[in-house]
mmCIF file of C-alpha atoms in Angstrom:
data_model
loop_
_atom_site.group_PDB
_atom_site.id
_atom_site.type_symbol
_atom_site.label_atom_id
_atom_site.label_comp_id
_atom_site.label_asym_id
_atom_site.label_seq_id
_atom_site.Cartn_x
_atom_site.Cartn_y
_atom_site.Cartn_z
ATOM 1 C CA UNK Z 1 -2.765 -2.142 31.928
ATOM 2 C CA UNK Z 2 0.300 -1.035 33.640
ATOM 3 C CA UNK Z 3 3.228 -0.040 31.148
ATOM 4 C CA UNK Z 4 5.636 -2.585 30.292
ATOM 5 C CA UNK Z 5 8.654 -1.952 27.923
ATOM 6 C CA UNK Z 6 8.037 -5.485 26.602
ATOM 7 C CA UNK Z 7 4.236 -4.782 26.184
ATOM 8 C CA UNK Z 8 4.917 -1.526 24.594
ATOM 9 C CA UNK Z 9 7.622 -2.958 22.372
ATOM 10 C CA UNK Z 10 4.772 -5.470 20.893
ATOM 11 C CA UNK Z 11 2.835 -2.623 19.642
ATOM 12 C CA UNK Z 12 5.343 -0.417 18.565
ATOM 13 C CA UNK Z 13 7.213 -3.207 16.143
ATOM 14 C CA UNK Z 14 3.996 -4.585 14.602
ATOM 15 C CA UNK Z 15 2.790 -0.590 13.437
ATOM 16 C CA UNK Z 16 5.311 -0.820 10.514
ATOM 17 C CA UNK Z 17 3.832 -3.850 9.279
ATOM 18 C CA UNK Z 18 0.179 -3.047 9.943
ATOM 19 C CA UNK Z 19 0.633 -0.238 7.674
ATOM 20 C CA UNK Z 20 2.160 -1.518 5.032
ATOM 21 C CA UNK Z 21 -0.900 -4.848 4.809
ATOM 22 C CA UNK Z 22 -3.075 -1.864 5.319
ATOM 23 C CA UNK Z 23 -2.099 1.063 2.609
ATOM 24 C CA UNK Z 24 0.416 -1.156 0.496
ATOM 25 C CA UNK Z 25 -1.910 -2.338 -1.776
ATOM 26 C CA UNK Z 26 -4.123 0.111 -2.405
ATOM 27 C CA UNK Z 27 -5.106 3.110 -5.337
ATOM 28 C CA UNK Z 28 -3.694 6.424 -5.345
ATOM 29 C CA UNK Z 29 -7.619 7.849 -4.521
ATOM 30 C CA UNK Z 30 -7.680 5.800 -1.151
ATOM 31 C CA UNK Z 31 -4.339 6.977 -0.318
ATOM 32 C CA UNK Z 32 -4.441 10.370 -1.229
ATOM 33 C CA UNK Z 33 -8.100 11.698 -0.103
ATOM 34 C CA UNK Z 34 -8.748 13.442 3.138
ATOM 35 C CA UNK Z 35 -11.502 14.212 4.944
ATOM 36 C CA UNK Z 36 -11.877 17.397 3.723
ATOM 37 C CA UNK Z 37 -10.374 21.451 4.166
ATOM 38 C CA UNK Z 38 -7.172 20.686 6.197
ATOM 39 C CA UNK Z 39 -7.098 17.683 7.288
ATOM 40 C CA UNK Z 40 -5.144 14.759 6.616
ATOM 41 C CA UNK Z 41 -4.348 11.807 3.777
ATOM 42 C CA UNK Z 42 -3.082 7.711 4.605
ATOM 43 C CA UNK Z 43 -0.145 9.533 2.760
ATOM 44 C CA UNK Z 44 0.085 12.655 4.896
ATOM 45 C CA UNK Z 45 -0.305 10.622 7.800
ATOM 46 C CA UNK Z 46 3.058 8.178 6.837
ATOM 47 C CA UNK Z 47 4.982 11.798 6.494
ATOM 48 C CA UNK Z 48 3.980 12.439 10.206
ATOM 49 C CA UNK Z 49 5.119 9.092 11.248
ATOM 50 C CA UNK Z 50 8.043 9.501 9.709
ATOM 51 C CA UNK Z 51 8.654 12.931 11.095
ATOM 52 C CA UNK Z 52 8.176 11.243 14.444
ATOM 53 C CA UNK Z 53 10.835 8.736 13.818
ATOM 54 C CA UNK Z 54 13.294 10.954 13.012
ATOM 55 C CA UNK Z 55 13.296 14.159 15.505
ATOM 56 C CA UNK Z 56 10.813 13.018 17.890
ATOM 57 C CA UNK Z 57 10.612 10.255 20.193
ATOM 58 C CA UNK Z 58 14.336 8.987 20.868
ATOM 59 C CA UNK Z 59 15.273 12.610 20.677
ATOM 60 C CA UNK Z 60 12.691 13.313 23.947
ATOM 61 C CA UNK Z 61 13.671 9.860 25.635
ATOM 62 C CA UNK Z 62 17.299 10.844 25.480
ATOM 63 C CA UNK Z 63 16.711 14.335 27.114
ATOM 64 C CA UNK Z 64 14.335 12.485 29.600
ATOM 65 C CA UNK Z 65 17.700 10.604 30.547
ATOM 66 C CA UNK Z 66 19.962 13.248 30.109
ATOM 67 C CA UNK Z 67 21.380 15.289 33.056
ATOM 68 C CA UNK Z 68 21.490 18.560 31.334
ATOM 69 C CA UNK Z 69 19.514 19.224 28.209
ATOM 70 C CA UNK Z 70 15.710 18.170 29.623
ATOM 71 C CA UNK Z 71 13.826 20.507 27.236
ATOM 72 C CA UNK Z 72 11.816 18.992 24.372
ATOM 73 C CA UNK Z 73 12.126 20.433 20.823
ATOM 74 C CA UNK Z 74 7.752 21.466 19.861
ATOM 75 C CA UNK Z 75 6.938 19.074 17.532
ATOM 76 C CA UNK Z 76 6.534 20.471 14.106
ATOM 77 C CA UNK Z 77 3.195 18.982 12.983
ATOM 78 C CA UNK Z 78 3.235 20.258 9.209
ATOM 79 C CA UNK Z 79 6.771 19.020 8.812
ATOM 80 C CA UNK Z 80 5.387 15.965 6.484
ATOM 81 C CA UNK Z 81 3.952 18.005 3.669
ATOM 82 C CA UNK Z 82 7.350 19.526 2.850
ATOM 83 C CA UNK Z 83 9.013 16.277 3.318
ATOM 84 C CA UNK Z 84 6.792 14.021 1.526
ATOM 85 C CA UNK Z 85 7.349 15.603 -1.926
ATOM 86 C CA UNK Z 86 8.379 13.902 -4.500
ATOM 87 C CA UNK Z 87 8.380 10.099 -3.015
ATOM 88 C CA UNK Z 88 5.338 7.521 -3.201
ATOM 89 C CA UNK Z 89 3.926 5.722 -0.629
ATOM 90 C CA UNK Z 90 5.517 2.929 -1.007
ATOM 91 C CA UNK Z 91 8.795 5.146 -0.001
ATOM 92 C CA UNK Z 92 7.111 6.230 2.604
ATOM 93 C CA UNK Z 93 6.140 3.084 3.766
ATOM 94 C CA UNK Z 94 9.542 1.613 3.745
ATOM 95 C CA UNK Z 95 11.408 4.499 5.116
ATOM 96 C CA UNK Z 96 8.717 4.521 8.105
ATOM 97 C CA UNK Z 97 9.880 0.468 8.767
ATOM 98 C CA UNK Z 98 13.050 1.614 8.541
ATOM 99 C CA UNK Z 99 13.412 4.059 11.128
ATOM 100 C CA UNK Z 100 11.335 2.524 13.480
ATOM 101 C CA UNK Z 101 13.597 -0.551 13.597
ATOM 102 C CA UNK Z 102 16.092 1.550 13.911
ATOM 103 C CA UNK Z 103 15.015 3.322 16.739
ATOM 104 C CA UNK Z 104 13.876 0.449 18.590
ATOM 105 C CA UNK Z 105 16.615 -1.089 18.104
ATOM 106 C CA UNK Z 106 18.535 2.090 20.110
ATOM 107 C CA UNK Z 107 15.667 1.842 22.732
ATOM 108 C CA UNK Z 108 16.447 -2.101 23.547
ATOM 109 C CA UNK Z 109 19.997 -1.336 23.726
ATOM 110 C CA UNK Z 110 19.444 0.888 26.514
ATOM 111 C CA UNK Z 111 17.653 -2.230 28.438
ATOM 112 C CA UNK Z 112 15.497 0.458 30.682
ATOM 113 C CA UNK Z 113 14.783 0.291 34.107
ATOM 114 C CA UNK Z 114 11.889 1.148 36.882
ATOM 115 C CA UNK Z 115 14.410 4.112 37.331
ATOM 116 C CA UNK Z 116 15.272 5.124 34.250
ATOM 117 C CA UNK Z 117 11.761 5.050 33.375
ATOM 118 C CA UNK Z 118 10.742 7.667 36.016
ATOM 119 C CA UNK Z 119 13.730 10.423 34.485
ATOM 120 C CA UNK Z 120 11.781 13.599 33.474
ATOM 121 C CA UNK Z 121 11.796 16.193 30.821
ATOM 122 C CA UNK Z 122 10.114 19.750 30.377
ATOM 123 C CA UNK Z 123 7.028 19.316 27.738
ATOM 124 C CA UNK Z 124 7.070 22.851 26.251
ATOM 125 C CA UNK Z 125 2.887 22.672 26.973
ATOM 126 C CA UNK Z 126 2.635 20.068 29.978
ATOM 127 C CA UNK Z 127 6.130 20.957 31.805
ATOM 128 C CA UNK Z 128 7.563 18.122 33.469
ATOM 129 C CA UNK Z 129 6.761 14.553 32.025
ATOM 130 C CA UNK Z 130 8.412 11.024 32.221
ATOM 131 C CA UNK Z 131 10.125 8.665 30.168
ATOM 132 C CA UNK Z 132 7.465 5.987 31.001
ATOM 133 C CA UNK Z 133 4.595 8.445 29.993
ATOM 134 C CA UNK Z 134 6.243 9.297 27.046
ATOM 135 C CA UNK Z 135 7.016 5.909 25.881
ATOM 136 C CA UNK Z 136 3.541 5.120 26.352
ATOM 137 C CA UNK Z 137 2.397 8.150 24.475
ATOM 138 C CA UNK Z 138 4.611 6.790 21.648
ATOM 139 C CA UNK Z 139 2.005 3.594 21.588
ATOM 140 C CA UNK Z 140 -1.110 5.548 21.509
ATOM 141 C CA UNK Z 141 0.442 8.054 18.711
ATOM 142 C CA UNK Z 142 0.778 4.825 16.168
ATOM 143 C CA UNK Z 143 -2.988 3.385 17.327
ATOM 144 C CA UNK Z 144 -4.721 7.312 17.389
ATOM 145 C CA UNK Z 145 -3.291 7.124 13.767
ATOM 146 C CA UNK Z 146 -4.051 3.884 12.600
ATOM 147 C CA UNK Z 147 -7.699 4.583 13.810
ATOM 148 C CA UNK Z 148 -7.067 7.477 11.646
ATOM 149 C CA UNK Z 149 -6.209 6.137 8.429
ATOM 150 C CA UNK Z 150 -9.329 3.506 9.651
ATOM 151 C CA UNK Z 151 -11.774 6.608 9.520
ATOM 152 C CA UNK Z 152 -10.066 8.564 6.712
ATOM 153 C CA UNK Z 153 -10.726 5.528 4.237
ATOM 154 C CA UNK Z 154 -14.034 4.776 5.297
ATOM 155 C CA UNK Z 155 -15.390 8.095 4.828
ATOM 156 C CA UNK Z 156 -14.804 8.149 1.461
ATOM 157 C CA UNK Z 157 -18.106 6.340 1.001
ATOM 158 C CA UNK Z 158 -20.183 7.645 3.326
ATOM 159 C CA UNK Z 159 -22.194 8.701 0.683
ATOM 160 C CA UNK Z 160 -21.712 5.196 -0.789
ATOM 161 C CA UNK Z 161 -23.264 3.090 2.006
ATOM 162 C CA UNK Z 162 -26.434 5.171 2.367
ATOM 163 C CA UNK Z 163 -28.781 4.480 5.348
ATOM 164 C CA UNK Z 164 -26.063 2.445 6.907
ATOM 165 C CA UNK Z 165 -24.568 5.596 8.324
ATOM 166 C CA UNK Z 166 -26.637 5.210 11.086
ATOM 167 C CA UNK Z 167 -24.851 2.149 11.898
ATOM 168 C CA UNK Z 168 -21.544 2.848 11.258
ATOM 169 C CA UNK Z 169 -20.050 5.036 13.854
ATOM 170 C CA UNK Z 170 -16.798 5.894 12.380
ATOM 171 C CA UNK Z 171 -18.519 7.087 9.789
ATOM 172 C CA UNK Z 172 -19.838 10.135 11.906
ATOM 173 C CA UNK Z 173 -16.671 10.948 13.876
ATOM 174 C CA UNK T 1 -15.685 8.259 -4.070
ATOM 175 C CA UNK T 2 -17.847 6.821 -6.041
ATOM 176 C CA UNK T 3 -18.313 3.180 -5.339
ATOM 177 C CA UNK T 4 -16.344 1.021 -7.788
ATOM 178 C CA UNK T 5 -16.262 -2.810 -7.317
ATOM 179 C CA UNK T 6 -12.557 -3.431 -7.590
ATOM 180 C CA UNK T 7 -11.909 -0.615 -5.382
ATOM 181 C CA UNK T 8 -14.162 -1.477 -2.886
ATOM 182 C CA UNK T 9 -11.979 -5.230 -3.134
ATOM 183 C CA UNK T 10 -8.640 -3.672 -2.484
ATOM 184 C CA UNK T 11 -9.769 -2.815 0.817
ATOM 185 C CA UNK T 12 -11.910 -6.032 1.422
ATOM 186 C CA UNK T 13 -8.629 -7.970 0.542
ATOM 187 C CA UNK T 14 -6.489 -6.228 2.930
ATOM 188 C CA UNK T 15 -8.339 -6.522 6.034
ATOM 189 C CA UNK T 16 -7.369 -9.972 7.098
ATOM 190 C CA UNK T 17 -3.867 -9.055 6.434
ATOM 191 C CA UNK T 18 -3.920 -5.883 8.470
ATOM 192 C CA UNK T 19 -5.493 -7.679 10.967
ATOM 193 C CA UNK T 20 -3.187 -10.659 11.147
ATOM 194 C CA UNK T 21 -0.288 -7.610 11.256
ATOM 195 C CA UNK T 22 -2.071 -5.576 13.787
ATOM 196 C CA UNK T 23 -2.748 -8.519 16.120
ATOM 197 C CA UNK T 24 -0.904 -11.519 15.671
ATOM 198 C CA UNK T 25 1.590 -11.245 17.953
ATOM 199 C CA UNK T 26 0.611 -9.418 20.596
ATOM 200 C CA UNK T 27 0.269 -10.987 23.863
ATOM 201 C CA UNK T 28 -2.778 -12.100 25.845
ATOM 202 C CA UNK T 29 -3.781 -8.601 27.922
ATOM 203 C CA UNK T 30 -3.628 -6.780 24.566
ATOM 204 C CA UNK T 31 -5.571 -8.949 22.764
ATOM 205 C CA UNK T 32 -8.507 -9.940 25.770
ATOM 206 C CA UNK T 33 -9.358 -6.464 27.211
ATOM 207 C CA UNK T 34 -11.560 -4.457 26.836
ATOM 208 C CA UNK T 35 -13.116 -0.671 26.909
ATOM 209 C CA UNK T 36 -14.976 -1.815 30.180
ATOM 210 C CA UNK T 37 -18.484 -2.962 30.750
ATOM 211 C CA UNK T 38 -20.357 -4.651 27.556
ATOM 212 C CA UNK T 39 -17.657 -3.451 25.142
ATOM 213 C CA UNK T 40 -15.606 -5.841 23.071
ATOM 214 C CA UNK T 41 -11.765 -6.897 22.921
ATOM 215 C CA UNK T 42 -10.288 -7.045 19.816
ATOM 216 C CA UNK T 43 -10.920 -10.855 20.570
ATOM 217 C CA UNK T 44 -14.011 -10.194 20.306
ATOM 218 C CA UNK T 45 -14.466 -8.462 17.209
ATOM 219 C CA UNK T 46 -11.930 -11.057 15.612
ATOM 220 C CA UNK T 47 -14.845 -13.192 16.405
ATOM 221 C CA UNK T 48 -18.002 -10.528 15.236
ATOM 222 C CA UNK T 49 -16.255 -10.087 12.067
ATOM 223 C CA UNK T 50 -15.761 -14.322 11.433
ATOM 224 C CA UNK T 51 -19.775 -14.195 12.124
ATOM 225 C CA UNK T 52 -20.557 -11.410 9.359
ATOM 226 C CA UNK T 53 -18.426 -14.072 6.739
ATOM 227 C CA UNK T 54 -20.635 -16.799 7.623
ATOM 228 C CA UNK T 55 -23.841 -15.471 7.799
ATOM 229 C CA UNK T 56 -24.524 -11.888 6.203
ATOM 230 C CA UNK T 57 -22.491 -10.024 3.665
ATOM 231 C CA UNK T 58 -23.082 -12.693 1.143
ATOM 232 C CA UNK T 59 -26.252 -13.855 2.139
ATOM 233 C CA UNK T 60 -27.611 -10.130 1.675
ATOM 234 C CA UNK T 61 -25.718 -9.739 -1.472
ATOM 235 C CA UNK T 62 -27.598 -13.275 -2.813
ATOM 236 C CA UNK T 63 -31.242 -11.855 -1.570
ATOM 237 C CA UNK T 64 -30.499 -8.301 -3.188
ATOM 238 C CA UNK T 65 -29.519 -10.293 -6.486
ATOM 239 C CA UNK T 66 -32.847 -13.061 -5.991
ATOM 240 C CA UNK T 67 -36.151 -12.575 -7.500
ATOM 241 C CA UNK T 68 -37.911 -14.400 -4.693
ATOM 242 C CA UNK T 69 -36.221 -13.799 -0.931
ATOM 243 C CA UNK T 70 -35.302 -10.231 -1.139
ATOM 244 C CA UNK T 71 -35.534 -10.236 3.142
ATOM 245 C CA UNK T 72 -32.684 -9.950 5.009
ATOM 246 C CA UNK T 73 -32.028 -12.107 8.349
ATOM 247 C CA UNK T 74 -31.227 -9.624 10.880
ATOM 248 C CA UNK T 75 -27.573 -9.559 12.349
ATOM 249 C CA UNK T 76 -26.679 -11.270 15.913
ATOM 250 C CA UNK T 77 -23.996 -8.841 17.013
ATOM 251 C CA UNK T 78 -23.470 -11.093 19.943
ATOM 252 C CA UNK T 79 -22.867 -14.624 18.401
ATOM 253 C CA UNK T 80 -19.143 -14.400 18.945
ATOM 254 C CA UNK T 81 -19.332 -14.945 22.705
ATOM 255 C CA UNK T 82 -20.899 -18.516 21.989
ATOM 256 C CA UNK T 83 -19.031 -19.111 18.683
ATOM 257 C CA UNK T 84 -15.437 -18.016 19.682
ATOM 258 C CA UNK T 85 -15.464 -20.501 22.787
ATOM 259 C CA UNK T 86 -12.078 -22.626 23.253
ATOM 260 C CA UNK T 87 -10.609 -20.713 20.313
ATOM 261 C CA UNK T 88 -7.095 -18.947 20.172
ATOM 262 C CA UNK T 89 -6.638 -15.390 18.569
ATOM 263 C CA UNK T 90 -5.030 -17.410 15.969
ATOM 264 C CA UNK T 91 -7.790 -19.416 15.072
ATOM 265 C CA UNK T 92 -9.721 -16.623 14.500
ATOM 266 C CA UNK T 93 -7.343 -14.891 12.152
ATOM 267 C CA UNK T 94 -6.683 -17.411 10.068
ATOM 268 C CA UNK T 95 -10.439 -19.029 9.952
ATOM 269 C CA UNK T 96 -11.434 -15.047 8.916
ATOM 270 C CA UNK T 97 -9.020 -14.853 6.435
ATOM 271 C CA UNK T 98 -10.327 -18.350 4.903
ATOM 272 C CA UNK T 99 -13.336 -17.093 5.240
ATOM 273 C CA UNK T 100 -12.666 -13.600 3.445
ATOM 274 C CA UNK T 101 -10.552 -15.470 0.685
ATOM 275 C CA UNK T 102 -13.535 -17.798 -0.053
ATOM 276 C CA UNK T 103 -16.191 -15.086 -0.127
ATOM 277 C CA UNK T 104 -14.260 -12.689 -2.086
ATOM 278 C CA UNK T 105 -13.597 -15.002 -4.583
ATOM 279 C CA UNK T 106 -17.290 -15.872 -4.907
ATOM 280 C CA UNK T 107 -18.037 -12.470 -5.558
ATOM 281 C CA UNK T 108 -15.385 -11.425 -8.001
ATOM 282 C CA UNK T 109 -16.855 -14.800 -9.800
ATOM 283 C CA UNK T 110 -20.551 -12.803 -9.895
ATOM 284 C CA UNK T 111 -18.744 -10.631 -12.042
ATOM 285 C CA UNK T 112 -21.613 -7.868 -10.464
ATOM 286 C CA UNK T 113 -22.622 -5.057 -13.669
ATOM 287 C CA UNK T 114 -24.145 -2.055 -12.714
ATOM 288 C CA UNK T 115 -27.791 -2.958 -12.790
ATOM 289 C CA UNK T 116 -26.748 -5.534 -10.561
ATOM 290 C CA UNK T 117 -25.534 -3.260 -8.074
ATOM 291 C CA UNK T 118 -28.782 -1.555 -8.447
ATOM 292 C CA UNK T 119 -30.768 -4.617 -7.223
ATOM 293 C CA UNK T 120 -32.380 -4.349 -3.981
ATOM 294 C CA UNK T 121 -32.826 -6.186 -0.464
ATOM 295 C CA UNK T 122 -35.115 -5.571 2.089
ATOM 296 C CA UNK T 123 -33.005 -4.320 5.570
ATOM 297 C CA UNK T 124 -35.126 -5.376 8.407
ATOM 298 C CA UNK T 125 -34.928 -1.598 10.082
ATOM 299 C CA UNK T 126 -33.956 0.049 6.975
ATOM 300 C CA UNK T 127 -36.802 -1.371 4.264
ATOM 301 C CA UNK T 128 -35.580 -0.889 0.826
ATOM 302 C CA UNK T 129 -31.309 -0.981 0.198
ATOM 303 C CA UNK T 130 -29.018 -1.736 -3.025
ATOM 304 C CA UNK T 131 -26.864 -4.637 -3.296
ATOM 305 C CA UNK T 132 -24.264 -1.710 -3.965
ATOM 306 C CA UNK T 133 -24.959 -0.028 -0.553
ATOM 307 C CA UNK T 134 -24.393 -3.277 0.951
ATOM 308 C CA UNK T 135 -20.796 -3.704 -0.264
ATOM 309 C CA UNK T 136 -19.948 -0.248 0.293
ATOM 310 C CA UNK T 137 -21.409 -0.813 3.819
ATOM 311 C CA UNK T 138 -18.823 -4.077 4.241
ATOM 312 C CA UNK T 139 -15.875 -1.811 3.178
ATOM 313 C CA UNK T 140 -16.837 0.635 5.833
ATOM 314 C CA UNK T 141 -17.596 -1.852 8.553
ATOM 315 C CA UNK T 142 -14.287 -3.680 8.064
ATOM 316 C CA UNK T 143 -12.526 -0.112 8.477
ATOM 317 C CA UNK T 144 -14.666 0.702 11.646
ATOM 318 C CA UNK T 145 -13.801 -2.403 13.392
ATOM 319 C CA UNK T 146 -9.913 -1.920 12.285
ATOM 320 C CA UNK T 147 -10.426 1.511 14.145
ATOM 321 C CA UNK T 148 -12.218 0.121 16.940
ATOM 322 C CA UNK T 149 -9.358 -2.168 17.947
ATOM 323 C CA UNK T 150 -6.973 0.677 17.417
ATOM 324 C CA UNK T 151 -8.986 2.352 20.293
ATOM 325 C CA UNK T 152 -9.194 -0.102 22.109
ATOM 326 C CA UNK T 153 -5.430 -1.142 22.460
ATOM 327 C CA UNK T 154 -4.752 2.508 23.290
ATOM 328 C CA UNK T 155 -7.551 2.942 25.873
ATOM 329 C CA UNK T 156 -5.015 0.053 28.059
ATOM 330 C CA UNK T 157 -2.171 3.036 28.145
ATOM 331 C CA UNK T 158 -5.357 5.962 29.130
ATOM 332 C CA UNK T 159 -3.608 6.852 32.440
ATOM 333 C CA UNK T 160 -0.189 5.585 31.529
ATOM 334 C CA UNK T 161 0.143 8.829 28.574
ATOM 335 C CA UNK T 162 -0.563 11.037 31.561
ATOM 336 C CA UNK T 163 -0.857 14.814 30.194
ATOM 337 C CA UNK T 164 -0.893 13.863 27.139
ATOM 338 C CA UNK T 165 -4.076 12.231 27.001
ATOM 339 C CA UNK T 166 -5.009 15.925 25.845
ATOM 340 C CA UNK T 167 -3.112 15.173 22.243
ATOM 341 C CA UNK T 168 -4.280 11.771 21.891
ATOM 342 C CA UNK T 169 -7.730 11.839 20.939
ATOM 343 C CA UNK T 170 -8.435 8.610 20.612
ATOM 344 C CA UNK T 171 -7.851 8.273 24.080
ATOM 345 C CA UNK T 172 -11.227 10.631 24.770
ATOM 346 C CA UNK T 173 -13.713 8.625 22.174
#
């Protein structure tokens, strides 16, 4: 598919609610179990999202636009597990929705064209990327991580489903 | 985590829901392609996952519980293409979440005790396999399939991401 603001909207305004049917309902052992030595929980994963929201992506699409500033801020990847303290998931769930309608609420109002769309900014890895590409990153960020949480939950029985693991491919990712 | 019935439910229930979030209203390239040749859309697993209600987590549950047919009837992983025929997206959602609802609620009504979940059916590859492995096996194919649609939605934005296909791993599986 080619991108298309409207196309890309669809995803981006149904992650919210996808994660809350998804995690809302569930224990505090599904939510809070990783996959092992450093890597990540359902609720660690909300904290990134969140991070995301609020110093990521409309902070890069404005410099994309901008005329002066162009260079992105590194994305601070850890940023969750300090932030997350302290609140449940259900915070975490709701602040997510929160921000996101927020911000694409900001990105509608700027009714973006084919131009605008092609503005660059300076990556601090990739150098010089566009607002399209990084709009559509924004898409793939939310699905990577729902397919994520997907495989993060189901390998908590791995052990559980015994010679099914041959057939269950996430469960060997 | 050890397997544990109403555990193993929470994530059962949710599935339609997420689904129903994840999908609902997204629009008809979204919801029809796919990964390329002989790989499903998440149209297509709407419709594999309808066909696993109707015709095998229960009835393998009911032969591992039986004292007579313990075989199991081996799983067409390609009866969607016929079944789904004529049907909207929204058909399937809501026919799999009537579906779910009704088989769910036939097995909380087993009330299932641990020697239950020790019976056994016979897998046609696998020979020998607990009614327990089975359910743990549903949980994990549910949460496969979520992933798998999760991939496949972002695998329509592979070149549109440009560099940063590099970050977005799901992008490369």
């Amino acid at each position: 598919m080619n991108f298309d603001i409207n196309k890309a909207l669809e995803i981006l305004e149904q992650t919210p609610h996808t994660l809350d049917s998804f995690l809302g309902n569930l224990s505090q052992d599904w939510i809070n179990n990783n996959e092992g030595r450093e890597t990540w929980s359902p609720f660690d994963v909300m904290g990134h999202l969140i991070h995301g929201e609020k110093t990521d992506w409309i902070d890069r699409l404005n410099k994309t636009l901008s005329t002066n500033d162009k260079h992105f801020v590194p994305f601070d990847r850890f940023a969750q597990f300090e932030d997350s303290k302290g609140k449940t998931l259900r915070n975490l769930l709701d602040e997510f929705k929160q921000l996101r309608e927020k911000n694409l609420s900001y990105l509608k109002s700027l009714n973006l064209t084919e131009s605008d769309l092609a503005q660059t900014g300076i990556h601090p890895e990739f150098g010089e990327v566009t607002a399209k590409q990084l709009l559509a990153t924004w898409v793939t960020h939310d699905l990577g991580h729902i397919a994520q949480i997907a495989r993060v939950l189901a390998k908590q029985y791995t052990e559980e489903v015994g010679p099914w693991t041959a057939y269950i491919s996430i469960l060997n990712n």
